[in-house]
Short mmCIF file of C-alpha atoms in Angstrom, two decimals:
data_model
loop_
_atom_site.label_atom_id
_atom_site.label_comp_id
_atom_site.label_asym_id
_atom_site.label_seq_id
_atom_site.Cartn_x
_atom_site.Cartn_y
_atom_site.Cartn_z
CA MET A 5 24.62 -56.51 -40.86
CA ASN A 6 25.21 -58.58 -43.93
CA TYR A 7 22.99 -61.57 -45.11
CA ASP A 8 22.96 -63.29 -48.26
CA ALA A 9 18.74 -63.23 -47.55
CA VAL A 10 16.78 -61.32 -45.64
CA VAL A 11 13.13 -61.79 -45.10
CA ILE A 12 10.57 -59.47 -43.83
CA GLY A 13 7.91 -61.14 -41.70
CA ALA A 14 7.98 -63.88 -39.32
CA GLY A 15 4.82 -65.84 -40.78
CA HIS A 16 4.63 -69.21 -41.51
CA ASN A 17 5.68 -68.80 -45.53
CA GLY A 18 8.57 -66.40 -43.81
CA LEU A 19 9.78 -68.64 -41.99
CA ALA A 20 9.53 -71.53 -44.44
CA ALA A 21 11.59 -69.57 -47.25
CA ALA A 22 13.97 -68.96 -44.27
CA VAL A 23 14.62 -72.65 -42.94
CA GLU A 24 14.80 -73.71 -46.80
CA LEU A 25 17.68 -71.28 -47.70
CA ALA A 26 19.74 -71.79 -44.18
CA SER A 27 19.46 -75.85 -44.64
CA ARG A 28 20.90 -74.83 -48.12
CA GLY A 29 23.82 -73.24 -46.29
CA TRP A 30 22.81 -69.38 -47.07
CA LYS A 31 23.22 -66.60 -44.12
CA VAL A 32 19.40 -65.47 -43.37
CA ALA A 33 17.68 -62.52 -41.04
CA VAL A 34 14.06 -62.70 -40.53
CA VAL A 35 13.05 -59.37 -39.52
CA GLU A 36 9.66 -58.80 -37.79
CA ALA A 37 7.71 -56.10 -36.79
CA LYS A 38 5.80 -57.66 -33.65
CA GLU A 39 7.42 -58.79 -30.72
CA GLU A 40 6.28 -61.92 -31.55
CA ALA A 41 6.54 -64.66 -34.35
CA GLY A 42 3.73 -65.96 -36.29
CA GLY A 43 1.83 -63.65 -38.59
CA ALA A 44 -1.81 -64.98 -38.75
CA VAL A 45 -0.59 -68.28 -36.54
CA LYS A 46 -0.52 -67.16 -33.34
CA THR A 47 -2.27 -68.54 -29.77
CA ARG A 48 -2.69 -66.61 -26.72
CA GLU A 49 -4.59 -66.28 -23.77
CA LEU A 50 -7.29 -63.94 -24.83
CA THR A 51 -9.61 -64.53 -22.56
CA LEU A 52 -8.81 -65.56 -18.84
CA PRO A 53 -5.57 -67.18 -17.87
CA GLY A 54 -5.08 -70.75 -18.84
CA PHE A 55 -7.47 -70.63 -21.84
CA ARG A 56 -5.32 -70.71 -25.01
CA HIS A 57 -6.92 -69.39 -28.28
CA ASP A 58 -5.71 -69.36 -31.86
CA LEU A 59 -5.81 -66.05 -32.76
CA CYS A 60 -7.04 -66.62 -36.43
CA ALA A 61 -5.68 -69.78 -37.95
CA MET A 62 -6.58 -73.17 -36.14
CA ASN A 63 -6.52 -75.66 -38.76
CA LEU A 64 -3.34 -76.78 -39.69
CA SER A 65 -4.13 -80.12 -42.11
CA MET A 66 -2.70 -77.66 -44.89
CA PHE A 67 0.68 -77.51 -43.03
CA ALA A 68 0.53 -81.47 -41.97
CA GLY A 69 0.25 -82.12 -45.98
CA SER A 70 2.71 -79.74 -46.90
CA ALA A 71 5.61 -79.97 -48.90
CA PHE A 72 7.61 -78.11 -46.40
CA PHE A 73 6.64 -80.56 -43.53
CA ASN A 74 7.09 -83.65 -45.68
CA LYS A 75 11.03 -82.87 -45.99
CA ASN A 76 11.43 -81.32 -42.40
CA LYS A 77 8.89 -83.26 -40.26
CA ASP A 78 11.85 -85.01 -38.23
CA ALA A 79 13.71 -81.61 -37.61
CA LEU A 80 10.15 -80.17 -36.43
CA PHE A 81 8.98 -82.84 -34.12
CA ALA A 82 12.29 -82.68 -32.28
CA HIS A 83 11.80 -79.27 -31.95
CA GLY A 84 8.59 -79.30 -30.36
CA LEU A 85 5.74 -79.67 -33.13
CA GLY A 86 2.79 -81.52 -31.78
CA PHE A 87 -0.52 -82.15 -33.62
CA ALA A 88 -3.91 -83.20 -32.08
CA PRO A 89 -5.85 -85.20 -34.99
CA ALA A 90 -9.88 -85.00 -35.33
CA SER A 91 -11.64 -87.87 -36.60
CA ASP A 92 -14.44 -86.01 -36.56
CA CYS A 93 -14.20 -83.30 -38.95
CA PHE A 94 -16.63 -81.18 -39.93
CA ALA A 95 -20.32 -80.68 -39.70
CA SER A 96 -23.35 -78.30 -40.83
CA VAL A 97 -26.42 -77.67 -38.72
CA PHE A 98 -29.52 -76.83 -40.35
CA ARG A 99 -32.42 -74.84 -39.55
CA ASP A 100 -34.89 -78.27 -38.76
CA GLY A 101 -32.67 -78.92 -35.95
CA THR A 102 -30.74 -81.54 -37.75
CA TRP A 103 -26.92 -82.03 -38.95
CA LEU A 104 -24.71 -83.68 -41.21
CA GLY A 105 -20.96 -84.12 -41.04
CA VAL A 106 -17.86 -85.92 -42.33
CA SER A 107 -15.87 -88.13 -40.07
CA SER A 108 -12.73 -89.77 -41.57
CA ASP A 109 -14.26 -93.07 -41.51
CA LEU A 110 -15.83 -93.62 -44.89
CA GLU A 111 -18.48 -96.04 -43.64
CA THR A 112 -19.58 -93.12 -41.09
CA SER A 113 -20.09 -90.36 -43.26
CA ALA A 114 -21.62 -92.35 -46.09
CA GLY A 115 -24.09 -93.88 -43.54
CA ARG A 116 -25.07 -90.00 -42.50
CA ILE A 117 -25.53 -89.25 -46.26
CA ALA A 118 -27.45 -92.27 -47.39
CA ALA A 119 -30.03 -91.05 -44.45
CA LEU A 120 -30.96 -88.47 -46.70
CA SER A 121 -30.36 -89.83 -50.05
CA ALA A 122 -28.96 -93.20 -51.16
CA ARG A 123 -28.15 -91.96 -54.41
CA ASP A 124 -26.09 -88.81 -52.94
CA ALA A 125 -24.08 -91.82 -50.64
CA ALA A 126 -23.23 -93.46 -53.86
CA ALA A 127 -22.22 -90.02 -55.13
CA TRP A 128 -20.20 -89.49 -52.38
CA ARG A 129 -18.09 -93.21 -52.01
CA MET A 130 -17.56 -92.68 -55.91
CA MET A 131 -15.90 -89.13 -55.30
CA PHE A 132 -13.84 -90.19 -52.78
CA SER A 133 -12.64 -93.26 -54.75
CA GLU A 134 -11.84 -90.86 -57.39
CA PHE A 135 -9.94 -88.59 -55.52
CA GLY A 136 -7.35 -91.06 -54.71
CA ALA A 137 -6.23 -91.25 -58.24
CA ASP A 138 -7.26 -87.45 -58.37
CA ALA A 139 -5.43 -86.10 -55.42
CA PRO A 140 -1.54 -86.51 -56.63
CA HIS A 141 -2.22 -84.43 -59.56
CA ILE A 142 -4.21 -81.69 -58.09
CA PHE A 143 -1.70 -81.02 -54.91
CA GLY A 144 0.89 -81.49 -57.15
CA LEU A 145 -0.17 -78.86 -59.25
CA LEU A 146 -0.76 -76.55 -55.94
CA GLY A 147 2.57 -77.47 -54.99
CA SER A 148 4.24 -76.07 -58.27
CA PRO A 149 5.13 -72.47 -59.31
CA MET A 150 2.74 -71.10 -61.60
CA PRO A 151 3.78 -71.14 -64.34
CA SER A 152 6.53 -73.80 -64.32
CA PHE A 153 8.22 -76.72 -65.59
CA ALA A 154 7.29 -78.48 -62.47
CA ALA A 155 3.17 -77.50 -63.43
CA ALA A 156 3.46 -78.54 -67.11
CA LYS A 157 5.15 -82.03 -66.15
CA VAL A 158 2.22 -82.79 -63.60
CA ALA A 159 -0.26 -81.67 -66.41
CA TRP A 160 1.60 -83.91 -68.44
CA LYS A 161 1.50 -87.09 -65.91
CA ALA A 162 -1.92 -86.38 -65.35
CA TRP A 163 -3.05 -86.41 -69.07
CA ARG A 164 -0.83 -90.39 -69.18
CA ALA A 165 -2.02 -91.41 -66.39
CA ARG A 166 -6.04 -90.27 -66.67
CA GLY A 167 -6.24 -89.48 -70.11
CA THR A 168 -7.97 -86.26 -71.81
CA ALA A 169 -11.25 -86.40 -70.72
CA TRP A 170 -10.09 -86.23 -67.14
CA LEU A 171 -8.09 -83.10 -67.96
CA TYR A 172 -11.45 -81.40 -69.32
CA GLU A 173 -13.26 -82.42 -66.49
CA THR A 174 -10.43 -80.66 -63.82
CA VAL A 175 -10.49 -77.67 -65.82
CA ARG A 176 -14.26 -77.56 -65.40
CA LEU A 177 -13.87 -78.32 -61.40
CA LEU A 178 -11.08 -75.09 -61.45
CA LEU A 179 -13.76 -72.87 -62.95
CA SER A 180 -17.03 -74.30 -61.78
CA SER A 181 -19.04 -72.47 -58.79
CA PRO A 182 -19.87 -74.10 -56.00
CA ARG A 183 -23.29 -74.26 -56.72
CA ASP A 184 -22.69 -75.67 -60.32
CA PHE A 185 -20.30 -78.50 -59.30
CA LEU A 186 -22.55 -79.99 -56.25
CA ASP A 187 -25.87 -79.53 -58.36
CA ALA A 188 -24.34 -82.06 -60.94
CA ARG A 189 -23.22 -84.72 -58.56
CA PHE A 190 -25.74 -84.20 -55.45
CA GLU A 191 -29.52 -84.09 -54.77
CA ASN A 192 -30.04 -83.28 -51.23
CA PRO A 193 -29.59 -79.60 -50.34
CA LYS A 194 -28.08 -80.52 -46.86
CA VAL A 195 -25.31 -82.36 -48.66
CA LYS A 196 -24.49 -79.61 -50.76
CA ALA A 197 -24.61 -76.96 -48.23
CA MET A 198 -22.17 -79.16 -46.11
CA MET A 199 -19.80 -78.93 -48.71
CA ALA A 200 -20.21 -75.76 -49.95
CA ALA A 201 -19.73 -73.98 -46.72
CA TRP A 202 -16.03 -74.57 -47.26
CA GLY A 203 -16.16 -72.17 -50.07
CA LEU A 204 -16.85 -69.24 -47.78
CA HIS A 205 -13.55 -69.91 -45.55
CA LEU A 206 -12.43 -68.17 -48.97
CA ASP A 207 -14.26 -65.69 -50.56
CA PHE A 208 -16.72 -68.00 -52.95
CA SER A 209 -20.51 -67.77 -52.62
CA PRO A 210 -22.48 -70.64 -54.25
CA ASP A 211 -22.24 -68.85 -57.61
CA VAL A 212 -18.67 -67.52 -57.54
CA ALA A 213 -16.65 -68.84 -60.31
CA GLY A 214 -13.77 -70.64 -59.67
CA GLY A 215 -15.21 -71.46 -56.18
CA ALA A 216 -15.33 -75.31 -56.26
CA LEU A 217 -12.12 -76.68 -55.83
CA PHE A 218 -11.77 -75.79 -52.00
CA PRO A 219 -15.03 -77.42 -50.96
CA TYR A 220 -14.20 -80.06 -53.23
CA LEU A 221 -10.77 -80.60 -51.86
CA GLU A 222 -11.70 -79.78 -48.30
CA SER A 223 -14.58 -82.20 -48.18
CA MET A 224 -12.34 -85.02 -49.83
CA ALA A 225 -9.03 -84.19 -47.93
CA ASN A 226 -11.15 -84.40 -44.57
CA GLN A 227 -12.63 -87.88 -45.49
CA ALA A 228 -9.24 -89.45 -46.43
CA PHE A 229 -7.20 -87.89 -43.55
CA GLY A 230 -9.13 -85.95 -41.10
CA MET A 231 -8.39 -82.78 -39.50
CA VAL A 232 -5.28 -81.70 -37.59
CA ILE A 233 -5.20 -78.91 -35.02
CA GLY A 234 -2.16 -78.01 -33.07
CA GLN A 235 -1.26 -79.77 -29.92
CA GLY A 236 -1.56 -76.84 -26.99
CA GLY A 237 -2.44 -74.05 -30.34
CA ALA A 238 -1.67 -73.61 -33.43
CA ASP A 239 1.60 -71.91 -32.53
CA THR A 240 3.26 -74.95 -32.42
CA ILE A 241 4.43 -74.85 -35.88
CA ILE A 242 5.90 -71.13 -35.33
CA LYS A 243 7.66 -72.36 -32.43
CA ALA A 244 8.82 -75.54 -34.09
CA MET A 245 10.11 -73.48 -37.21
CA THR A 246 11.76 -70.62 -35.28
CA GLY A 247 13.63 -73.34 -32.95
CA LEU A 248 14.69 -75.24 -36.61
CA LEU A 249 15.80 -71.88 -38.01
CA LYS A 250 17.90 -71.14 -35.20
CA ALA A 251 19.47 -74.48 -35.18
CA LYS A 252 20.50 -73.84 -38.76
CA GLY A 253 22.26 -70.57 -37.91
CA GLY A 254 19.50 -68.36 -38.99
CA GLU A 255 18.50 -65.30 -37.01
CA ILE A 256 15.15 -63.74 -35.92
CA ILE A 257 14.75 -60.13 -35.25
CA LEU A 258 11.56 -59.35 -33.38
CA GLY A 259 10.14 -56.11 -32.54
CA ALA A 260 12.10 -54.53 -35.72
CA PRO A 261 9.41 -53.26 -38.13
CA VAL A 262 11.24 -52.49 -41.56
CA ALA A 263 11.17 -48.81 -42.49
CA SER A 264 12.17 -49.28 -46.16
CA VAL A 265 13.49 -51.69 -49.00
CA GLU A 266 17.24 -50.24 -49.75
CA THR A 267 17.47 -50.14 -53.41
CA SER A 268 20.62 -49.49 -55.83
CA ALA A 269 20.87 -49.71 -59.55
CA GLY A 270 17.56 -51.06 -59.76
CA ALA A 271 18.27 -54.03 -57.34
CA ALA A 272 17.28 -54.59 -53.96
CA THR A 273 20.48 -54.63 -51.68
CA GLY A 274 18.49 -54.80 -47.78
CA VAL A 275 16.13 -53.40 -45.18
CA ARG A 276 16.37 -50.05 -43.26
CA LEU A 277 14.71 -50.86 -40.22
CA ALA A 278 12.56 -48.14 -38.32
CA ASP A 279 15.54 -47.78 -35.50
CA GLY A 280 18.01 -46.96 -38.56
CA ARG A 281 19.70 -50.36 -38.77
CA ILE A 282 20.36 -51.46 -42.25
CA LEU A 283 20.60 -55.31 -42.98
CA THR A 284 21.89 -56.00 -46.43
CA ALA A 285 21.11 -59.07 -48.04
CA THR A 286 23.37 -59.73 -51.02
CA LYS A 287 21.14 -62.03 -53.24
CA ALA A 288 17.83 -61.41 -52.05
CA VAL A 289 15.20 -59.53 -50.23
CA ILE A 290 12.38 -61.75 -49.54
CA ALA A 291 8.84 -60.28 -48.33
CA ASN A 292 6.61 -62.05 -46.84
CA ALA A 293 3.59 -59.08 -47.00
CA HIS A 294 1.13 -58.08 -48.63
CA PRO A 295 2.17 -56.34 -51.95
CA GLN A 296 0.51 -52.90 -51.47
CA LEU A 297 2.50 -52.77 -48.21
CA VAL A 298 5.71 -53.51 -50.06
CA PHE A 299 5.09 -51.43 -52.84
CA GLY A 300 2.84 -48.69 -51.16
CA LYS A 301 4.88 -47.98 -48.53
CA LEU A 302 8.48 -49.89 -48.26
CA LEU A 303 9.44 -48.62 -52.03
CA LYS A 304 9.38 -45.45 -53.16
CA PRO A 305 7.47 -44.98 -56.55
CA GLU A 306 9.55 -45.38 -59.95
CA PRO A 307 8.43 -44.36 -63.29
CA SER A 308 9.74 -47.63 -64.88
CA ARG A 309 7.47 -49.37 -62.52
CA ALA A 310 4.41 -47.57 -62.64
CA ASP A 311 2.57 -50.05 -64.61
CA PHE A 312 3.01 -52.54 -62.37
CA ASP A 313 2.82 -50.59 -59.04
CA SER A 314 -0.95 -49.49 -60.51
CA LYS A 315 -2.12 -53.29 -60.65
CA ILE A 316 -0.77 -54.26 -57.30
CA ALA A 317 -2.90 -50.80 -55.96
CA LYS A 318 -6.07 -52.57 -57.59
CA PHE A 319 -5.14 -56.01 -56.02
CA ARG A 320 -8.41 -56.35 -54.67
CA ALA A 321 -9.50 -57.79 -51.13
CA GLY A 322 -11.38 -60.37 -50.01
CA PRO A 323 -14.36 -59.72 -47.66
CA GLY A 324 -13.62 -58.97 -44.11
CA THR A 325 -13.86 -61.23 -40.71
CA MET A 326 -14.47 -61.08 -37.44
CA MET A 327 -13.03 -63.39 -34.85
CA ILE A 328 -14.58 -64.28 -31.36
CA HIS A 329 -13.25 -66.40 -28.55
CA LEU A 330 -14.98 -67.56 -26.11
CA ALA A 331 -13.66 -69.18 -22.33
CA LEU A 332 -16.21 -71.71 -21.46
CA ASP A 333 -17.65 -73.29 -18.18
CA GLY A 334 -18.58 -76.30 -20.53
CA GLN A 335 -18.87 -77.27 -24.08
CA PRO A 336 -22.08 -75.86 -26.51
CA ASP A 337 -24.96 -78.18 -25.85
CA TRP A 338 -26.42 -78.46 -29.61
CA ALA A 339 -29.65 -78.92 -30.12
CA ALA A 340 -29.34 -81.25 -33.08
CA GLY A 341 -27.47 -83.97 -31.21
CA GLU A 342 -24.68 -84.64 -28.45
CA ALA A 343 -22.57 -85.93 -31.15
CA LEU A 344 -21.54 -82.52 -32.63
CA LYS A 345 -19.59 -82.12 -29.47
CA ARG A 346 -16.82 -83.87 -30.75
CA PHE A 347 -16.48 -82.20 -34.27
CA ALA A 348 -13.44 -79.78 -34.93
CA TYR A 349 -15.46 -77.35 -36.81
CA VAL A 350 -19.37 -76.56 -36.76
CA HIS A 351 -20.55 -74.40 -39.80
CA LEU A 352 -23.61 -72.46 -39.36
CA ALA A 353 -24.12 -72.01 -43.09
CA PRO A 354 -27.64 -73.92 -43.21
CA ASP A 355 -28.35 -73.67 -46.79
CA LEU A 356 -26.97 -72.57 -50.03
CA GLU A 357 -29.49 -69.36 -50.51
CA MET A 358 -28.09 -68.10 -47.06
CA MET A 359 -24.59 -68.20 -47.99
CA SER A 360 -25.41 -65.92 -51.28
CA ARG A 361 -27.18 -63.41 -49.20
CA VAL A 362 -24.41 -63.08 -46.59
CA TYR A 363 -21.97 -62.47 -49.42
CA ALA A 364 -23.98 -59.98 -51.37
CA GLU A 365 -24.96 -58.27 -48.11
CA ALA A 366 -21.08 -57.98 -46.82
CA VAL A 367 -19.71 -56.65 -50.38
CA ASP A 368 -22.28 -54.39 -50.42
CA GLY A 369 -21.22 -52.87 -47.02
CA LEU A 370 -24.20 -54.20 -45.07
CA LEU A 371 -23.80 -56.28 -41.86
CA PRO A 372 -25.11 -59.59 -42.43
CA ALA A 373 -28.66 -60.31 -40.82
CA GLU A 374 -27.44 -64.06 -40.48
CA PRO A 375 -24.03 -64.54 -40.85
CA ALA A 376 -22.37 -67.41 -41.60
CA LEU A 377 -20.11 -69.16 -38.84
CA VAL A 378 -17.35 -71.41 -38.59
CA VAL A 379 -17.64 -72.58 -35.02
CA GLY A 380 -14.19 -74.15 -33.76
CA GLN A 381 -13.92 -76.73 -30.70
CA PRO A 382 -10.24 -77.16 -30.40
CA THR A 383 -10.74 -78.27 -26.80
CA ALA A 384 -12.98 -81.44 -27.70
CA ILE A 385 -10.01 -82.37 -29.75
CA ASP A 386 -7.34 -81.04 -27.13
CA PRO A 387 -8.24 -80.60 -23.55
CA SER A 388 -4.76 -78.88 -22.77
CA ARG A 389 -6.02 -75.35 -23.94
CA ALA A 390 -7.99 -74.77 -20.99
CA PRO A 391 -8.33 -75.60 -17.52
CA GLU A 392 -9.30 -79.24 -16.38
CA GLY A 393 -13.29 -79.38 -17.55
CA LYS A 394 -13.33 -76.15 -19.10
CA HIS A 395 -13.29 -75.01 -22.85
CA VAL A 396 -12.14 -72.64 -25.39
CA LEU A 397 -14.83 -72.00 -28.77
CA TRP A 398 -13.29 -70.30 -31.79
CA VAL A 399 -15.81 -68.38 -33.85
CA GLN A 400 -14.88 -67.03 -37.20
CA VAL A 401 -17.42 -64.77 -38.76
CA ARG A 402 -17.58 -64.80 -42.46
CA VAL A 403 -18.19 -62.81 -44.45
CA LEU A 404 -18.37 -59.17 -43.29
CA PRO A 405 -17.49 -55.28 -44.99
CA ALA A 406 -14.46 -54.02 -44.60
CA GLU A 407 -16.45 -50.81 -44.26
CA VAL A 408 -19.67 -50.64 -42.41
CA HIS A 409 -22.33 -48.90 -44.67
CA GLY A 410 -25.20 -50.28 -42.98
CA ASP A 411 -27.26 -53.26 -41.67
CA ALA A 412 -29.08 -55.37 -43.16
CA ALA A 413 -31.25 -55.81 -40.12
CA GLY A 414 -31.77 -52.43 -39.67
CA GLU A 415 -31.12 -52.85 -36.05
CA ILE A 416 -27.27 -51.37 -35.73
CA HIS A 417 -26.72 -47.79 -36.91
CA GLU A 418 -23.13 -47.34 -35.76
CA LYS A 419 -20.95 -47.52 -38.91
CA ASP A 420 -17.49 -47.56 -37.15
CA TRP A 421 -16.25 -51.06 -36.39
CA ASP A 422 -14.94 -49.83 -32.92
CA ALA A 423 -18.43 -49.12 -32.10
CA VAL A 424 -19.93 -51.83 -34.06
CA LYS A 425 -18.19 -55.03 -32.97
CA ASP A 426 -19.53 -56.08 -29.47
CA ILE A 427 -23.00 -55.09 -30.56
CA TYR A 428 -22.74 -57.19 -33.73
CA ALA A 429 -20.90 -59.93 -31.63
CA ASP A 430 -23.81 -59.93 -29.47
CA ARG A 431 -25.86 -60.98 -32.93
CA VAL A 432 -23.33 -63.80 -33.63
CA ILE A 433 -23.54 -65.03 -30.02
CA ALA A 434 -27.68 -64.85 -30.21
CA LEU A 435 -27.37 -66.93 -33.32
CA LEU A 436 -25.39 -69.18 -31.91
CA GLU A 437 -27.69 -69.51 -28.55
CA ARG A 438 -30.28 -70.97 -31.53
CA TYR A 439 -28.82 -73.80 -32.25
CA ALA A 440 -27.07 -74.27 -28.90
CA PRO A 441 -29.03 -73.11 -26.38
CA GLY A 442 -27.42 -72.00 -23.17
CA LEU A 443 -24.42 -71.05 -24.67
CA LYS A 444 -24.63 -67.47 -22.82
CA THR A 445 -24.83 -68.75 -19.59
CA LYS A 446 -21.62 -70.78 -20.43
CA ILE A 447 -19.59 -67.55 -21.19
CA LEU A 448 -16.51 -66.84 -18.94
CA GLY A 449 -14.73 -64.69 -21.00
CA ARG A 450 -14.99 -63.02 -24.63
CA SER A 451 -12.95 -61.39 -26.74
CA VAL A 452 -13.83 -59.77 -30.00
CA PHE A 453 -11.38 -58.94 -32.76
CA SER A 454 -13.45 -57.07 -35.74
CA PRO A 455 -12.01 -56.67 -39.41
CA ALA A 456 -10.33 -53.30 -38.08
CA ASP A 457 -8.91 -55.11 -35.02
CA LEU A 458 -7.42 -57.87 -37.34
CA GLU A 459 -5.93 -55.53 -39.55
CA ARG A 460 -4.32 -53.41 -36.51
CA GLU A 461 -2.87 -56.91 -34.94
CA ASN A 462 -1.69 -57.86 -38.84
CA PRO A 463 -1.33 -55.21 -41.29
CA ASN A 464 -1.22 -57.72 -43.89
CA LEU A 465 -4.91 -58.21 -43.31
CA ILE A 466 -6.09 -55.19 -45.19
CA GLY A 467 -10.09 -54.39 -44.18
CA GLY A 468 -9.90 -57.76 -42.13
CA ASP A 469 -9.35 -59.58 -45.05
CA ASN A 470 -7.70 -63.10 -43.75
CA LEU A 471 -7.08 -64.09 -47.31
CA SER A 472 -4.42 -61.46 -47.98
CA GLY A 473 -6.41 -60.81 -51.33
CA SER A 474 -9.74 -62.37 -53.15
CA HIS A 475 -8.91 -65.83 -54.23
CA HIS A 476 -11.36 -65.09 -57.45
CA LEU A 477 -10.26 -66.41 -61.05
CA ASP A 478 -8.43 -62.87 -61.63
CA GLN A 479 -6.38 -62.75 -58.92
CA ASN A 480 -5.29 -66.87 -58.85
CA PHE A 481 -3.21 -69.14 -60.43
CA LEU A 482 -1.30 -66.91 -63.11
CA PHE A 483 -2.76 -63.94 -62.19
CA ARG A 484 -1.87 -63.75 -58.08
CA PRO A 485 -0.47 -61.28 -57.44
CA VAL A 486 -0.89 -59.70 -61.29
CA ALA A 487 -0.07 -61.30 -64.63
CA GLY A 488 3.38 -61.92 -65.30
CA TYR A 489 4.65 -61.98 -61.49
CA SER A 490 3.41 -65.24 -60.35
CA ARG A 491 6.48 -66.41 -59.92
CA TYR A 492 7.48 -64.46 -56.89
CA LYS A 493 9.77 -61.98 -58.54
CA THR A 494 8.92 -58.49 -58.84
CA PRO A 495 10.46 -55.46 -61.41
CA VAL A 496 12.77 -54.88 -58.57
CA LYS A 497 15.72 -57.68 -58.83
CA ASN A 498 16.63 -59.53 -56.02
CA LEU A 499 13.54 -58.38 -54.22
CA TYR A 500 10.73 -61.22 -53.83
CA LEU A 501 7.28 -61.57 -52.69
CA CYS A 502 5.68 -64.78 -50.92
CA GLY A 503 2.70 -65.05 -48.53
CA ALA A 504 -0.99 -65.33 -48.93
CA SER A 505 -1.17 -62.96 -51.81
CA THR A 506 1.18 -65.11 -53.76
CA TRP A 507 0.37 -68.66 -55.50
CA PRO A 508 -0.93 -70.81 -54.33
CA GLY A 509 -2.91 -68.16 -51.81
CA ALA A 510 -4.17 -68.21 -48.27
CA GLY A 511 -3.41 -71.27 -45.82
CA THR A 512 -1.13 -72.67 -43.64
CA GLY A 513 0.38 -75.02 -46.25
CA ALA A 514 3.55 -72.67 -46.33
CA GLY A 515 3.67 -73.21 -50.04
CA SER A 516 4.78 -70.08 -51.53
CA GLY A 517 7.61 -69.42 -48.91
CA PHE A 518 8.75 -73.42 -49.44
CA MET A 519 8.67 -73.05 -53.59
CA LEU A 520 10.37 -69.42 -53.61
CA ALA A 521 13.45 -70.88 -51.42
CA SER A 522 13.75 -73.79 -53.42
CA MET A 523 13.89 -71.73 -56.57
CA LEU A 524 16.47 -69.28 -55.36
CA ALA A 525 18.61 -72.01 -53.80
CA GLY A 526 18.48 -73.90 -57.41
CA LYS A 527 20.12 -70.96 -59.23
#
C-alpha cells in the first residue's frame, strides 16, 4: 500500500498532522497499535456501566485554544465535537479548612483573593490586565516551530509593541522558578499555593527553574477564558478528528503495531507492521511516539547516528503518575465549602513546602507520604457522563516514582507497582476523606492505574510519565527532544517526530503535529 505519508500513532498530535496533510492533498494513513485511537486522550466505562471516565487527559482548554482547532473548528463540530465549558475553573483547599479558587468572572476571583490580601487582589488584577497584552506574543511563541523565522517574527513584533524591558521580563518569566516568580508578585501563601499547584501538572516543583510559565499561563487563561472539558468525554476530540480525517480521504488502521520503520539509502521509506504488511511513504514517515521507542525499537542502530541515538537514550522522563477513577453515589462533600462542588479541578496541594517535599520524595524513588492530588469533577460540568444523580471523580496523583524504592511514610514495604497500587490508592482515598468527609461511603466503583499500568496502556508514557519527557529547561524549547532536532526532523531523511516529546511539549493543543504538517506541506 502506497501513501505520501504514514503516521505512527493515532494520538491527537498524529491525527492533527494527518488531517492537515490530507487537507493539502496528501494521501495519508495513520497506523495505531491499539484497537482504539486517542493515545492518552481516551474515555471509557472504567468502573461501572454508564460511568464514563477520561483515562488520562481531561482538560481540553489547550485544544480549544489551538491553531488546529481554530482552522478546523466548523468541520470538527460537524463531526461531533462537543465542549462543556466550566466557569468555575480550579481551586485549592488548605489545611485550615479554607479554599481559594479562580472563576472566569474577574470580580469573583479578585474578591476571594482580596479577603486574604488587598495587595494581592490588586496584583492579580494587574497581572490579568497585562496578560491581555502579553498573551498574543507568548502564545505566538508557543505556536511557532523552535527555532524558526516565525518565532523570530513573534519576538520582533513583541519588541516593537512592548519594548526591550518587556522582553527582559518575559525571558525572566521563562527562566524563573514558580516560587521566585510568585514571591515577587504576591504576599499571601494561599495565593501562591493556588497558582504553584499548576507546576506539578508538569514536573515543576516550586524551586525548579523554568517552572513559572505554566502556572502563570494556566491561571491567567482560566481567568480570561474559563476551562473546557469534552461533552461526554475527552475522546470527543478524537472522534471528531478521526471523522474529519476520513472525510478528507485519510485512512486509519487500528490494531496494527509497527514492527519497524523501513529505510533505504539512509531515508525512511515506510513502515513494516507486525503482521508483515508494508506501508510505503514517498514523502514522510511521522512518528507520533516517544523518541526512545522510535530509535530504540523501530530502527536499527547506525554508526552515523550514534551521537543522536546516545542523546535520545538519555532523554529524561518526568516523574510517574497514578490515575484513580471513582464512580460515586454523589459529589464529594468538601469540608471547606459547598461551592467547591462547582469547580472542574480541586487541587490538594496546600502549600509550597508540601509540593517541594512531594517532588523530592518521588524523584528519590519514595512513595510520597502526602501526595499532591488533582481532583477532577467532570460531572459537575457535564452530568451526561454518569447515570442521573451519580457522579465520576477523576483523581490524578502527582508526582510518583517510576520505580518504588521505599515509602516516605514507612508504611508500605512492597516495591512492585502491581503489589503497591491498591495500597497506595487507599492512602490517596484517605487523604481525600480528610478534605471531603464521607467520600468513602459514596464510592460505587474504583479503577486504579499505577505508573506501570499507564505505560502498559500507552508505551509512550515511560515509567508512567504522562509528559513523555521532563520539561525542565535542558529538555525544553530548543532542546526538545535534543539540541539541533527541535524542528521535528531526525537524522533519518523523511522521518519526523511529533507528540509530547517534541516542542511545545505535553498537553492537548496538538501543536507539534499541526506545525510539522504545515512545514511539510509548505515545502
